[in-house]
Amino acid sequence: MRDIVYVDGSFVPRTEARVSVEDRGFVFGDGVYEVLRVINGRLFATRFHNARLKRSLEGVRISLGGSDSPERFVEIGKQLLKENGLLQGEATLYMQVTRGTATRAHNFPSPDVQPTVYISAVRFTPYADLAKTGAPAISHPDLRWARCDLKTLNLLPNVLASQTAKERGAFEAMLVRDGVVTEGTKTNFFGVVDGTLRTHPSDNHILPGITRSVLRDLAREVNIDLNETPIRSDEIPRLSELFLTGTTTDVMPVVRLDDKLVGKGAPGELTRKLQKVLADSLASGGD
Ligand code: PLP
């Protein structure tokens, strides 16, 4: 099986791909990234991912050089899918841009250096069984910075919270900041409180998830109201349904939170309905 990646302007076997030890992504986590879902060679919600990548790049003040653009990265991604035999079945595309390679100094390299672009396509298997039964989650303090709306490589608080979740047998950690549920380490959270579907509004404390916004539109189409008001920690005992969303998570019911059942301890009605509309959209969609 071929496994070709794109790095620094070249297509190379993954095992031969190299970046400098002075790459600012390696030294500072100074970069941004995107993950796209691919089903039978069709990329899902490409325009949204491109727009978010542009926004993240602007947010951290990285300028792409020459003819590079998110649209071009998508074309490179498509080529990788083809080269690596991933045009059938499920796959993901990973795209990363760092500020480039320079002698270590906190401030930006001067003069500017070329950003390092890395793109990879890999096989993906959805969490089909867990999506039926629902997954356990834990709550965890949100220890991240105040620009969580940018999809940066600085994921250490997410990594640590995710590891704690794993060690406690949970699928995801639900992050709580100032008494409100923000999001997960790699997902957005939605919950039903007193019959109303709620999720954190799009602000600097959450990543504007692509699945979150696709699902918001789909919910509207099937007449499900969504209230973008954060769920407070003191409302957690009143949750009748809880689920998370993400590019590789789809709609994942959460049936147990901190070892207590959520609702009846099984995926709820709204959750299952939204699971279905997203699955239908993924099956028919792509752009
Ligand atoms: N929140 C965080 C912190 C994430 O890292 C992710 C995805 O990686 C998400 C939410 C979900 O975003 P998307 O639906 O675009 O995958």
GROMACS .gro file of C-alpha atoms and ligand atoms in nm:
model
  303
    1MET     CA    1   0.000   0.000   0.000
    2ARG     CA    2   0.145   0.334  -0.106
    3ASP     CA    3   0.166   0.600   0.163
    4ILE     CA    4   0.269   0.927   0.006
    5VAL     CA    5   0.249   1.259   0.189
    6TYR     CA    6   0.310   1.616   0.080
    7VAL     CA    7   0.565   1.818   0.270
    8ASP     CA    8   0.751   2.137   0.189
    9GLY     CA    9   0.651   2.131  -0.178
   10SER     CA   10   0.721   1.763  -0.251
   11PHE     CA   11   0.530   1.437  -0.266
   12VAL     CA   12   0.734   1.177  -0.074
   13PRO     CA   13   0.680   0.840   0.097
   14ARG     CA   14   0.571   0.904   0.459
   15THR     CA   15   0.879   0.728   0.594
   16GLU     CA   16   1.104   0.965   0.397
   17ALA     CA   17   0.916   1.287   0.486
   18ARG     CA   18   1.136   1.529   0.682
   19VAL     CA   19   1.103   1.866   0.851
   20SER     CA   20   1.380   2.062   1.018
   21VAL     CA   21   1.430   2.046   1.397
   22GLU     CA   22   1.410   2.424   1.373
   23ASP     CA   23   1.062   2.418   1.224
   24ARG     CA   24   0.852   2.648   1.440
   25GLY     CA   25   0.576   2.389   1.448
   26PHE     CA   26   0.818   2.150   1.620
   27VAL     CA   27   0.975   2.409   1.851
   28PHE     CA   28   0.675   2.629   1.944
   29GLY     CA   29   0.364   2.455   1.808
   30ASP     CA   30   0.355   2.768   1.590
   31GLY     CA   31   0.105   2.664   1.326
   32VAL     CA   32  -0.251   2.573   1.237
   33TYR     CA   33  -0.425   2.271   1.089
   34GLU     CA   34  -0.745   2.125   0.945
   35VAL     CA   35  -0.896   1.777   0.925
   36LEU     CA   36  -1.143   1.696   0.646
   37ARG     CA   37  -1.368   1.394   0.606
   38VAL     CA   38  -1.359   1.203   0.278
   39ILE     CA   39  -1.616   0.944   0.173
   40ASN     CA   40  -1.561   0.753  -0.151
   41GLY     CA   41  -1.329   1.028  -0.271
   42ARG     CA   42  -1.579   1.307  -0.196
   43LEU     CA   43  -1.459   1.576   0.043
   44PHE     CA   44  -1.716   1.696   0.291
   45ALA     CA   45  -1.780   2.067   0.368
   46THR     CA   46  -1.462   2.178   0.190
   47ARG     CA   47  -1.566   2.544   0.168
   48PHE     CA   48  -1.618   2.561   0.545
   49HIS     CA   49  -1.280   2.400   0.613
   50ASN     CA   50  -1.106   2.635   0.369
   51ALA     CA   51  -1.270   2.937   0.532
   52ARG     CA   52  -1.171   2.818   0.880
   53LEU     CA   53  -0.812   2.751   0.770
   54LYS     CA   54  -0.789   3.104   0.624
   55ARG     CA   55  -0.928   3.246   0.947
   56SER     CA   56  -0.682   3.045   1.161
   57LEU     CA   57  -0.389   3.156   0.941
   58GLU     CA   58  -0.495   3.519   0.971
   59GLY     CA   59  -0.554   3.479   1.344
   60VAL     CA   60  -0.193   3.369   1.401
   61ARG     CA   61  -0.055   3.600   1.129
   62ILE     CA   62   0.089   3.335   0.897
   63SER     CA   63   0.091   3.440   0.530
   64LEU     CA   64   0.099   3.164   0.273
   65GLY     CA   65   0.371   3.212   0.015
   66GLY     CA   66   0.351   3.218  -0.365
   67SER     CA   67   0.056   3.034  -0.513
   68ASP     CA   68  -0.033   2.847  -0.194
   69SER     CA   69  -0.393   2.865  -0.070
   70PRO     CA   70  -0.635   2.636   0.113
   71GLU     CA   71  -0.795   2.563  -0.226
   72ARG     CA   72  -0.459   2.443  -0.357
   73PHE     CA   73  -0.411   2.225  -0.047
   74VAL     CA   74  -0.744   2.061  -0.123
   75GLU     CA   75  -0.621   1.981  -0.476
   76ILE     CA   76  -0.302   1.834  -0.330
   77GLY     CA   77  -0.517   1.636  -0.085
   78LYS     CA   78  -0.721   1.496  -0.373
   79GLN     CA   79  -0.401   1.389  -0.546
   80LEU     CA   80  -0.286   1.212  -0.228
   81LEU     CA   81  -0.618   1.029  -0.202
   82LYS     CA   82  -0.569   0.905  -0.556
   83GLU     CA   83  -0.201   0.814  -0.514
   84ASN     CA   84  -0.271   0.626  -0.190
   85GLY     CA   85  -0.572   0.430  -0.315
   86LEU     CA   86  -0.819   0.612  -0.089
   87LEU     CA   87  -1.085   0.701  -0.342
   88GLN     CA   88  -1.310   0.422  -0.212
   89GLY     CA   89  -1.433   0.400   0.147
   90GLU     CA   90  -1.359   0.640   0.428
   91ALA     CA   91  -1.052   0.858   0.472
   92THR     CA   92  -0.942   1.182   0.632
   93LEU     CA   93  -0.721   1.460   0.501
   94TYR     CA   94  -0.488   1.635   0.744
   95MET     CA   95  -0.344   1.975   0.648
   96GLN     CA   96  -0.093   2.162   0.858
   97VAL     CA   97   0.084   2.493   0.805
   98THR     CA   98   0.360   2.616   1.034
   99ARG     CA   99   0.535   2.952   1.033
  100GLY     CA  100   0.839   2.779   0.880
  101THR     CA  101   1.198   2.710   0.978
  102ALA     CA  102   1.425   2.963   1.150
  103THR     CA  103   1.678   2.985   1.434
  104ARG     CA  104   1.485   2.964   1.758
  105ALA     CA  105   1.350   3.300   1.872
  106HIS     CA  106   1.000   3.375   1.997
  107ASN     CA  107   0.932   3.664   1.761
  108PHE     CA  108   0.854   3.598   1.396
  109PRO     CA  109   1.148   3.522   1.164
  110SER     CA  110   1.277   3.834   0.992
  111PRO     CA  111   1.287   3.846   0.698
  112ASP     CA  112   0.986   3.616   0.650
  113VAL     CA  113   1.047   3.248   0.580
  114GLN     CA  114   0.832   3.016   0.373
  115PRO     CA  115   0.566   2.841   0.586
  116THR     CA  116   0.599   2.462   0.605
  117VAL     CA  117   0.299   2.284   0.455
  118TYR     CA  118   0.228   1.920   0.538
  119ILE     CA  119  -0.068   1.730   0.393
  120SER     CA  120  -0.154   1.367   0.456
  121ALA     CA  121  -0.442   1.133   0.361
  122VAL     CA  122  -0.516   0.829   0.575
  123ARG     CA  123  -0.777   0.554   0.595
  124PHE     CA  124  -1.052   0.621   0.850
  125THR     CA  125  -1.297   0.393   1.032
  126PRO     CA  126  -1.599   0.564   1.193
  127TYR     CA  127  -1.701   0.474   1.550
  128ALA     CA  128  -2.004   0.281   1.425
  129ASP     CA  129  -2.064   0.059   1.730
  130LEU     CA  130  -2.014   0.330   1.990
  131ALA     CA  131  -2.243   0.558   1.792
  132LYS     CA  132  -2.525   0.305   1.851
  133THR     CA  133  -2.471   0.243   2.222
  134GLY     CA  134  -2.342   0.585   2.320
  135ALA     CA  135  -2.015   0.669   2.493
  136PRO     CA  136  -1.899   0.768   2.841
  137ALA     CA  137  -1.749   1.113   2.903
  138ILE     CA  138  -1.596   1.295   3.197
  139SER     CA  139  -1.602   1.662   3.288
  140HIS     CA  140  -1.265   1.833   3.313
  141PRO     CA  141  -1.145   2.191   3.374
  142ASP     CA  142  -1.089   2.384   3.051
  143LEU     CA  143  -0.729   2.498   3.093
  144ARG     CA  144  -0.681   2.639   2.743
  145TRP     CA  145  -0.602   2.990   2.627
  146ALA     CA  146  -0.858   3.252   2.520
  147ARG     CA  147  -0.836   3.193   2.141
  148CYS     CA  148  -0.987   2.845   2.119
  149ASP     CA  149  -1.163   2.964   1.802
  150LEU     CA  150  -0.834   2.924   1.613
  151LYS     CA  151  -0.741   2.571   1.513
  152THR     CA  152  -0.378   2.585   1.623
  153LEU     CA  153  -0.123   2.312   1.685
  154ASN     CA  154  -0.107   2.412   2.052
  155LEU     CA  155  -0.311   2.120   2.180
  156LEU     CA  156  -0.138   2.036   2.508
  157PRO     CA  157  -0.439   2.106   2.737
  158ASN     CA  158  -0.655   1.903   2.495
  159VAL     CA  159  -0.401   1.619   2.493
  160LEU     CA  160  -0.381   1.606   2.873
  161ALA     CA  161  -0.760   1.617   2.921
  162SER     CA  162  -0.809   1.354   2.651
  163GLN     CA  163  -0.555   1.124   2.819
  164THR     CA  164  -0.729   1.169   3.156
  165ALA     CA  165  -1.057   1.073   2.987
  166LYS     CA  166  -0.898   0.763   2.838
  167GLU     CA  167  -0.748   0.659   3.172
  168ARG     CA  168  -1.093   0.689   3.325
  169GLY     CA  169  -1.249   0.474   3.054
  170ALA     CA  170  -1.421   0.768   2.883
  171PHE     CA  171  -1.440   0.861   2.516
  172GLU     CA  172  -1.414   1.236   2.563
  173ALA     CA  173  -1.356   1.506   2.824
  174MET     CA  174  -1.619   1.776   2.845
  175LEU     CA  175  -1.432   2.096   2.921
  176VAL     CA  176  -1.574   2.336   3.179
  177ARG     CA  177  -1.465   2.699   3.207
  178ASP     CA  178  -1.609   2.947   3.457
  179GLY     CA  179  -1.897   2.715   3.536
  180VAL     CA  180  -2.003   2.649   3.174
  181VAL     CA  181  -1.949   2.359   2.938
  182THR     CA  182  -1.741   2.487   2.646
  183GLU     CA  183  -1.660   2.187   2.426
  184GLY     CA  184  -1.463   1.863   2.416
  185THR     CA  185  -1.093   1.810   2.353
  186LYS     CA  186  -1.171   1.733   1.987
  187THR     CA  187  -1.548   1.780   1.965
  188ASN     CA  188  -1.829   2.027   2.029
  189PHE     CA  189  -2.095   1.942   2.289
  190PHE     CA  190  -2.475   1.967   2.254
  191GLY     CA  191  -2.723   1.888   2.530
  192VAL     CA  192  -3.095   1.883   2.592
  193VAL     CA  193  -3.195   2.076   2.905
  194ASP     CA  194  -3.566   2.093   2.991
  195GLY     CA  195  -3.653   1.984   2.637
  196THR     CA  196  -3.437   2.247   2.462
  197LEU     CA  197  -3.134   2.162   2.251
  198ARG     CA  198  -2.844   2.383   2.355
  199THR     CA  199  -2.483   2.435   2.260
  200HIS     CA  200  -2.215   2.690   2.343
  201PRO     CA  201  -2.231   2.995   2.115
  202SER     CA  202  -1.954   3.046   1.864
  203ASP     CA  203  -1.703   3.269   2.045
  204ASN     CA  204  -1.336   3.267   2.146
  205HIS     CA  205  -1.387   2.983   2.395
  206ILE     CA  206  -1.476   2.713   2.140
  207LEU     CA  207  -1.360   2.597   1.801
  208PRO     CA  208  -1.630   2.679   1.546
  209GLY     CA  209  -1.672   2.312   1.456
  210ILE     CA  210  -1.767   2.239   1.097
  211THR     CA  211  -1.987   1.950   1.209
  212ARG     CA  212  -2.145   2.184   1.464
  213SER     CA  213  -2.244   2.434   1.197
  214VAL     CA  214  -2.352   2.169   0.944
  215LEU     CA  215  -2.569   2.014   1.214
  216ARG     CA  216  -2.714   2.350   1.312
  217ASP     CA  217  -2.836   2.394   0.951
  218LEU     CA  218  -2.965   2.037   0.933
  219ALA     CA  219  -3.150   2.078   1.265
  220ARG     CA  220  -3.326   2.384   1.126
  221GLU     CA  221  -3.431   2.184   0.817
  222VAL     CA  222  -3.597   1.919   1.036
  223ASN     CA  223  -3.756   2.180   1.263
  224ILE     CA  224  -3.541   2.121   1.568
  225ASP     CA  225  -3.472   2.447   1.752
  226LEU     CA  226  -3.119   2.505   1.869
  227ASN     CA  227  -3.051   2.752   2.146
  228GLU     CA  228  -2.692   2.877   2.146
  229THR     CA  229  -2.674   2.935   2.519
  230PRO     CA  230  -2.399   2.756   2.710
  231ILE     CA  231  -2.492   2.468   2.937
  232ARG     CA  232  -2.390   2.556   3.293
  233SER     CA  233  -2.231   2.292   3.515
  234ASP     CA  234  -2.521   2.325   3.758
  235GLU     CA  235  -2.756   2.222   3.474
  236ILE     CA  236  -2.571   1.896   3.408
  237PRO     CA  237  -2.798   1.688   3.636
  238ARG     CA  238  -3.096   1.813   3.429
  239LEU     CA  239  -2.953   1.695   3.095
  240SER     CA  240  -3.187   1.444   2.932
  241GLU     CA  241  -2.960   1.402   2.628
  242LEU     CA  242  -2.601   1.485   2.553
  243PHE     CA  243  -2.395   1.434   2.240
  244LEU     CA  244  -2.079   1.552   2.079
  245THR     CA  245  -1.995   1.639   1.721
  246GLY     CA  246  -1.680   1.638   1.513
  247THR     CA  247  -1.542   1.558   1.171
  248THR     CA  248  -1.432   1.212   1.281
  249THR     CA  249  -1.694   1.171   1.557
  250ASP     CA  250  -2.015   1.258   1.367
  251VAL     CA  251  -2.294   1.276   1.625
  252MET     CA  252  -2.179   1.068   1.923
  253PRO     CA  253  -2.431   1.017   2.203
  254VAL     CA  254  -2.293   1.058   2.555
  255VAL     CA  255  -2.486   0.825   2.785
  256ARG     CA  256  -2.273   0.847   3.097
  257LEU     CA  257  -2.105   1.155   3.240
  258ASP     CA  258  -1.871   1.127   3.537
  259ASP     CA  259  -2.014   0.782   3.610
  260LYS     CA  260  -2.375   0.907   3.622
  261LEU     CA  261  -2.631   0.817   3.357
  262VAL     CA  262  -2.737   1.092   3.118
  263GLY     CA  263  -3.115   1.072   3.079
  264LYS     CA  264  -3.208   0.704   3.058
  265GLY     CA  265  -2.849   0.602   2.986
  266ALA     CA  266  -2.921   0.539   2.617
  267PRO     CA  267  -2.903   0.762   2.307
  268GLY     CA  268  -3.202   1.000   2.322
  269GLU     CA  269  -3.462   1.073   2.059
  270LEU     CA  270  -3.324   1.408   1.938
  271THR     CA  271  -2.973   1.267   1.932
  272ARG     CA  272  -3.077   0.973   1.716
  273LYS     CA  273  -3.271   1.199   1.482
  274LEU     CA  274  -2.971   1.428   1.437
  275GLN     CA  275  -2.740   1.130   1.401
  276LYS     CA  276  -2.954   1.017   1.109
  277VAL     CA  277  -2.975   1.354   0.935
  278LEU     CA  278  -2.599   1.396   0.957
  279ALA     CA  279  -2.539   1.040   0.831
  280ASP     CA  280  -2.773   1.104   0.536
  281SER     CA  281  -2.598   1.430   0.460
  282LEU     CA  282  -2.255   1.261   0.474
  283ALA     CA  283  -2.378   0.979   0.249
  284SER     CA  284  -2.521   1.211  -0.013
  285GLY     CA  285  -2.306   1.517   0.037
  286GLY     CA  286  -1.956   1.632  -0.032
  287ASP     CA  287  -1.847   1.937  -0.220
  288PLP     N1  288  -1.354   2.135   1.918
  288PLP     C1  289  -1.223   2.105   1.916
  288PLP     C2  290  -1.136   2.154   2.026
  288PLP     C3  291  -1.169   2.029   1.810
  288PLP     O1  292  -1.039   2.003   1.807
  288PLP     C4  293  -1.256   1.983   1.709
  288PLP     C5  294  -1.205   1.905   1.596
  288PLP     O2  295  -1.091   1.866   1.592
  288PLP     C6  296  -1.392   2.014   1.717
  288PLP     C7  297  -1.438   2.093   1.822
  288PLP     C8  298  -1.489   1.968   1.612
  288PLP     O3  299  -1.470   2.042   1.494
  288PLP     P1  300  -1.506   1.982   1.352
  288PLP     O4  301  -1.651   1.951   1.354
  288PLP     O5  302  -1.470   2.090   1.258
  288PLP     O6  303  -1.422   1.859   1.337
   0.00000   0.00000   0.00000
